[in-house]
Amino acid sequence: MTKDPLLLPHWTRRKLLSAASVACASAAFPRILSAAEPNALEEPATAAQKPFSTFVDVSQSAGLKAKMVYGNPADNTFIFEVMGGGCAFFDYDNDGWMDVFVVGGTLLHGNPPDASNRLYKNNRDGTFTDVTKQAGLWDCGWGVGVCVGDYNNDGFEDLFITYYGQNKLYRNNGDGTFTDVTEKAGLIHEGIHFGAGCTFVDYNRVGYLDLYVSNYVEIDKEHGPKPSLEIPNCNYKGVPVNCGPLGLKSYQHFLYRNNGDGTFTDVSKESHVAAMPGSYGMTAVGYDVDDDGWPDIFVASDMMPSLLLLNNHDGTFREEGMLRGIALSPEGLEEAGMGIGIGDYDLDGRLDILKTHFQEQAAGLYHNTGHGQFEDAAATTGIATERRYVSWGAGIVDLDNDGYPDIFWVTGNVYPQLEHLHPQYPYAGPRLLYRNNGNSTFTRVLDGKAGTALDEHHPSRGCAFGDFDNDGDLDILIMNQNEPPTLLRNDAPKGNNWIKIRLEGTKSNRSALGATVLARYNGKTQAQALLSQTSYVSVNDPRLHFGLGGATSADIEVRWPSGRVEKYPAQPANRLITIREGKGVVPGRPFAKA
Amino acid sequence: MYLGRVAGAVALFLAATLITHAAPGPAATNTACAGPPALAAALKAHPTTENTITQGSWFAQHEQFSCAAETFRAGIKRDAGSAQLHYLYALALVAQKQIPAAVPELQKSIQLEPNALNPHLLMASLYAGADKQVEAAEEWQKVLAIDPKNEQALDGITGMMIDHGDYADVVKLLGPNHRTEKLAIRLSQALALMNDFGHAEGVLKDGLEANPHSVQLARALSVILVHQKKPDDAIAVMLKAVQEHPSDIVAAVDLYRLYILIGHLQEAATMESRLLAARPHDRDVLYLSGIIERSAGHYEQAKKLLEESVAIDPEFFYTRYNLGAVLVILHEWQEAKVNLEKAIALGIDQSEVHYELAKALNALGEHDRAQEELAKYQKIKIDSEKHLEADVAVAQADAALDAGHLEEAVTSYRQAVHAMPDSAYYHYKLSVALHKHSDFADEKTELQEAVRLNPKLASAQGALGFLLSREGDVNGSIEHFRVAVQTTPQWTDAWINLAAELAMSAQYTEARQAIAAALQLDPKNDRARQLNDQLSHDPNAQQAHP
């Protein structure tokens, strides 16, 4: 019994102290500007002196004009109205030019006639043609993510799309069309799932791509909680908003084994995936995280520990995200993991991880210290100071070809109602670009120095990096909710060299997904992984792009998903080379500039 | 708590001395108690009660409590009929922690002057300190019978109500009353505990309007605003308080804490040096500053500050945890382990401490233990998720119940119970919806589960008693009503129900006691009076009357 006349202040104080402890240990906390912390807004002279890329929004002129319907942009009700969607650069017709796929949604009350996912064929002249209907991909639903892989090893990339509803597998028929083979492939699931992340990954190394699917939350739109000040987690900063994910049930994730005959078997249970802690799963990436030659899976999780599924080499996985330092903030707090970028920002030959988070949380940049151990270097690299925006699609990509991978991510709020009361949290957000200073720190590129398109605000989600015009640099495709997608053409500075690597598996899966490529140049080693999904539920150009700076050649090492390692020394710069597993460099698809 | 009561009593004592005229220089009554010669001379010349009080009060004001006690005791010998002397003597004894000796003096004072407030208040305070809640409540009720707006009594009795979870009763009691600063805070606390943060905010804002410079009200309001996820408003309130009271370091520390809580670390950092200079040995200032330094990446400085805070209060688990976390960053694994284990032993309820400990253990090669800590972390998280899931379901159910959608409410309450099967309160809430749905069998099951999980959940005990009564199970009903009044002595209806059931089973003596308790709580209660009349006129009850 307490009879202290100052009961409330004491109660208050305890609560405050408790909360303070949490808040102070929060992911956001160490990211706040401080004297000790490198601040990417302060531009070092060295970075400022060198020219950087300029990005030009060519969406309209390129023909990417269809608005991506996605929920009510003014006053949404459910969380599934705000989570999609991803986008992809992929060459569906094998003509050597990156086509574009964008995942769309619908509206809560009725399907607008123009609501669908979209496939745009690259016309090889800087423009695209919407071929969604002729390709058989017209579909209206709550699409979320996309992953690409040649699951039947026929040489044509197939599509898997996650939905709030029923996920779908589209087989590429090789003639410019796709067929929904979800049922035939055995991928129909019971009831409504909120599929989010997905990745094709040959987890058992038999040469066929298996499929991992992460689920977000369980929500029933008939009976689910709605925005309310009375219901926990249905309001934010005093504003009723869509509920969740906290307070909603998480759902298990799934692993489907490819039977090699066009069908899949749910092996979630025997692989131990089903028994792992539930999480609000988002983007999933599949590659060899711990350098043991077997593909692992990393899943960004929203407000729960992110999951690192390490391959036990026997058809099972174990989850070690927390022990490896990539599940939580350095202080042990959950972060709202959305997007994942995989790359080697410090050129030590190891794949680091960028993970984007919610507003008031800094992005995580997990430095790979070897053997699958990570330490969050966001604060020391200087990217932690920006935390105003909900952040999504992201990449560790060398945009200016100087040989040092930069960092880019897109933003957009999930609560359109918020900005009316709190203008500091705008619904539409900018694109954030951090230039690699070459010394394990980054400088934010601001004030139109990389083109005004980056400063424009959009409610963005997925983004993908790829060279749509085959001019030797990485362009950026962005999915914006209720707007057409953005295509940012990269006009990289002259004088820097580059090399692109395209892989074709033979013993490995045909797409070579999960392969790691090391490029050695200028005394540095840069690692990249070939991923079925990355960024925010999106897909990058499968031609791995290495900026080389002044180097005119690079030594290439390929670590195939089969475990085979091949080395290709002194590959000349400024070209695409195609490497077939066990066969070496082979003539590939055409690579001609638009 | 006991010492708190004594300290409170001393404060009361000092306050009481101000009632008497503070004449300078009272004389001591013996050589060991040397007071001002003038007072001693006056008392010697005129050993009146008034001079005794003046002399004794001087000693009390100068914290010479034994001298004060001796003075008052001597005065009582001369004037045994002075209620005030007995009261002041009791106060002096309380100040010396001689509680058992003080009680009879207080009783005597009350006997001599039943309408004097202070003896009742002190007696209530002593009872409360001794955890005699019923007796304390009786004393406060006596005060309120004399002075219905007495702040101390209202504060005391509402504090007890809050301890018992009788938040609605607090609102009922304080709602219509003119509210002082302290009572406004109390009312807002009760409202907040009922999750009615909107009204709590209104009460405090009204309070601040009436007392615009009150730091206490500002503090309380800032807390409510934080709960309402209006952190910027909370900061604005505390910032204003601090600007109005620049010398109030406590308020400044509150603002500092708030800045850190909200994540406005730049603003907090601007206060750090000033607060460290003003309060170099303040546990909280050192702790909060340690957090600031850690956030700035000044890990060694953070370690130093947190170590100093730990040295001041080794039992404060948040400092232990934060120190441990900093030591993990510094790779000082063994010391990190020690501090994190200590934080856990002290009862910290944050899951992150297990994560940090797992990191330290892993680095020390204690992999199995690291896995154990991770498992604990995960269990806490899962429990927390379940809790939140249940809270959401209950909020939905409450809304459905309010809207009259009974089936939807039952479904949602069932979801909550499924998510948190060990929550007695949620079983009880489900039972309420089932009752409205006329599903009495399931209602009974849920109530039985509720009281099994928490026998002190008076509302469930009362409802089960009521249900059993309807079923004709008088003994069962009595059993549950008894528990209800034991756990919530202020619950008038439970006393009435108990009395009725006792009368039904011809236990008239106890029935009369129960109805008397009800009438004492609410003398105008129609049902209680009606039952009392029935008992008075029932020949069987009269026969049983001793």
XYZ file of C-alpha atoms in Angstrom, chain B residues 394 397-398 401 406 409-414 416-417 423-451 457-467:
53
model
C -10.436 -5.922 -25.119
C -14.781 -5.659 -27.133
C -15.385 -2.656 -24.902
C -20.244 -3.737 -25.688
C -22.986 -8.381 -27.576
C -18.023 -8.209 -27.666
C -18.061 -11.796 -26.441
C -15.964 -12.900 -29.407
C -13.394 -10.201 -28.820
C -13.239 -10.801 -25.085
C -12.726 -14.482 -25.812
C -8.346 -11.529 -25.244
C -8.753 -14.409 -22.819
C -5.584 -12.464 -16.774
C -8.269 -12.580 -14.128
C -9.510 -9.191 -15.245
C -10.101 -10.298 -18.812
C -11.978 -13.374 -17.617
C -14.085 -11.015 -15.559
C -14.718 -8.707 -18.491
C -15.768 -11.674 -20.571
C -18.129 -12.698 -17.801
C -19.775 -9.276 -17.890
C -20.473 -9.607 -21.595
C -21.711 -13.157 -21.120
C -24.034 -11.966 -18.400
C -25.507 -9.378 -20.719
C -25.787 -12.104 -23.304
C -27.703 -14.205 -20.740
C -25.121 -16.947 -21.031
C -25.015 -17.581 -17.318
C -23.310 -20.947 -17.429
C -20.315 -19.552 -19.268
C -20.451 -16.464 -17.108
C -20.052 -18.613 -14.032
C -17.144 -20.493 -15.579
C -15.362 -17.252 -16.381
C -15.998 -15.794 -12.942
C -14.713 -18.922 -11.259
C -11.588 -18.713 -13.363
C -11.213 -15.028 -12.572
C -11.345 -15.539 -8.809
C -10.548 -9.282 -7.696
C -13.473 -7.961 -5.724
C -15.679 -7.238 -8.709
C -15.446 -10.867 -9.815
C -16.028 -12.098 -6.283
C -19.092 -9.899 -6.015
C -20.439 -10.986 -9.388
C -19.895 -14.641 -8.560
C -21.585 -14.150 -5.224
C -24.518 -12.598 -7.026
C -24.681 -15.442 -9.534
